[in-house]
Short mmCIF file of C-alpha atoms in Angstrom, two decimals:
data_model
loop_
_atom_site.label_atom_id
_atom_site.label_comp_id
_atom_site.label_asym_id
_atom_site.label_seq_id
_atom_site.Cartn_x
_atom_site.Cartn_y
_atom_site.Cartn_z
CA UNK A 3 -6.97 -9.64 6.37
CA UNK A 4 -10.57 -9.60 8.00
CA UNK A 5 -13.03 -7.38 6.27
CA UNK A 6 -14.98 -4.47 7.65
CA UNK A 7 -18.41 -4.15 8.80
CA UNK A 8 -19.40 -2.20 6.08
CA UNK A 9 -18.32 -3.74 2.69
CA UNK A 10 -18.23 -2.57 -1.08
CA UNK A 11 -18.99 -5.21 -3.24
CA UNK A 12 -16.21 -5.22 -5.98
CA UNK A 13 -16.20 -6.16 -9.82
CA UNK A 14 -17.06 -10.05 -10.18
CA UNK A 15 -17.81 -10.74 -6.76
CA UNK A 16 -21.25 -12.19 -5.70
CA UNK A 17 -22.31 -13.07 -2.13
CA UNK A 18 -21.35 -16.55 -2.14
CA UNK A 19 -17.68 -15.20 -2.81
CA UNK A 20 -17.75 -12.37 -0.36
CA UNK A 21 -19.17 -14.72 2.32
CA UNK A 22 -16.42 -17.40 1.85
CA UNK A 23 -13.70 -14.31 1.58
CA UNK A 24 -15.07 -12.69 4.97
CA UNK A 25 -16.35 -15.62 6.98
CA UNK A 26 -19.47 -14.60 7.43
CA UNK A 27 -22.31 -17.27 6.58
CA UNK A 28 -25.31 -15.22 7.52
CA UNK A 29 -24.31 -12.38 4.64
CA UNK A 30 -27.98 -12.64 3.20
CA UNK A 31 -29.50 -12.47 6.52
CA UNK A 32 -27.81 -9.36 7.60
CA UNK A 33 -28.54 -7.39 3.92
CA UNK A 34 -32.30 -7.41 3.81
CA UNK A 35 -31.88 -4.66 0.75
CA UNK A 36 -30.71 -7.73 -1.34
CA UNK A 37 -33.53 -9.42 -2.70
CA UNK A 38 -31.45 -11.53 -5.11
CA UNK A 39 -28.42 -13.02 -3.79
CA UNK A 40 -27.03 -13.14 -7.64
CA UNK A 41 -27.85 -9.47 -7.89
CA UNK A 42 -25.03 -7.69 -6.78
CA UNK A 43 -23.07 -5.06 -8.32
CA UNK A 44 -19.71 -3.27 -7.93
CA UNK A 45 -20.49 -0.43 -5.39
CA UNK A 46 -23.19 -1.74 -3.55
CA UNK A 47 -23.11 -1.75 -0.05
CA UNK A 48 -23.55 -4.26 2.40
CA UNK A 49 -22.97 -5.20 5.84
CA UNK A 50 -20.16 -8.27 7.10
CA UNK A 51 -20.19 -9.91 10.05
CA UNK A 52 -16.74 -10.19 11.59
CA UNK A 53 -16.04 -13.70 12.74
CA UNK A 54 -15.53 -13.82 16.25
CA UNK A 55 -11.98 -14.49 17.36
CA UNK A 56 -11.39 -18.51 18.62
CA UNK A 57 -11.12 -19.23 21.93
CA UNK A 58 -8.09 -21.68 22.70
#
């Protein structure tokens, strides 16, 4: 199930986790709020890339 744009970070996740759950590499990039990539919380939001459908 692909994520949304907008995401909630849950309890125990971190960045590295929601970018490998999502697909989206450039998570830091597009969430300039987060100064510290290890300091998320539950509640926070932050924006997900969608990865782009493959073309066959």
């Amino acid at each position: 199930r692909p994520c949304e744009e907008i995401y909630v970070v849950g309890e125990g996740e971190t960045l590295h986790s929601i970018s490998d759950k999502c697909g989206d590499p450039y998570i830091l990039e597009q969430n300039p709020h987060v100064h510290d990539p290890d300091d998320v919380f539950p509640g926070l939001v932050i924006r997900i890339t969608p990865p782009r459908p493959q073309l066959n």
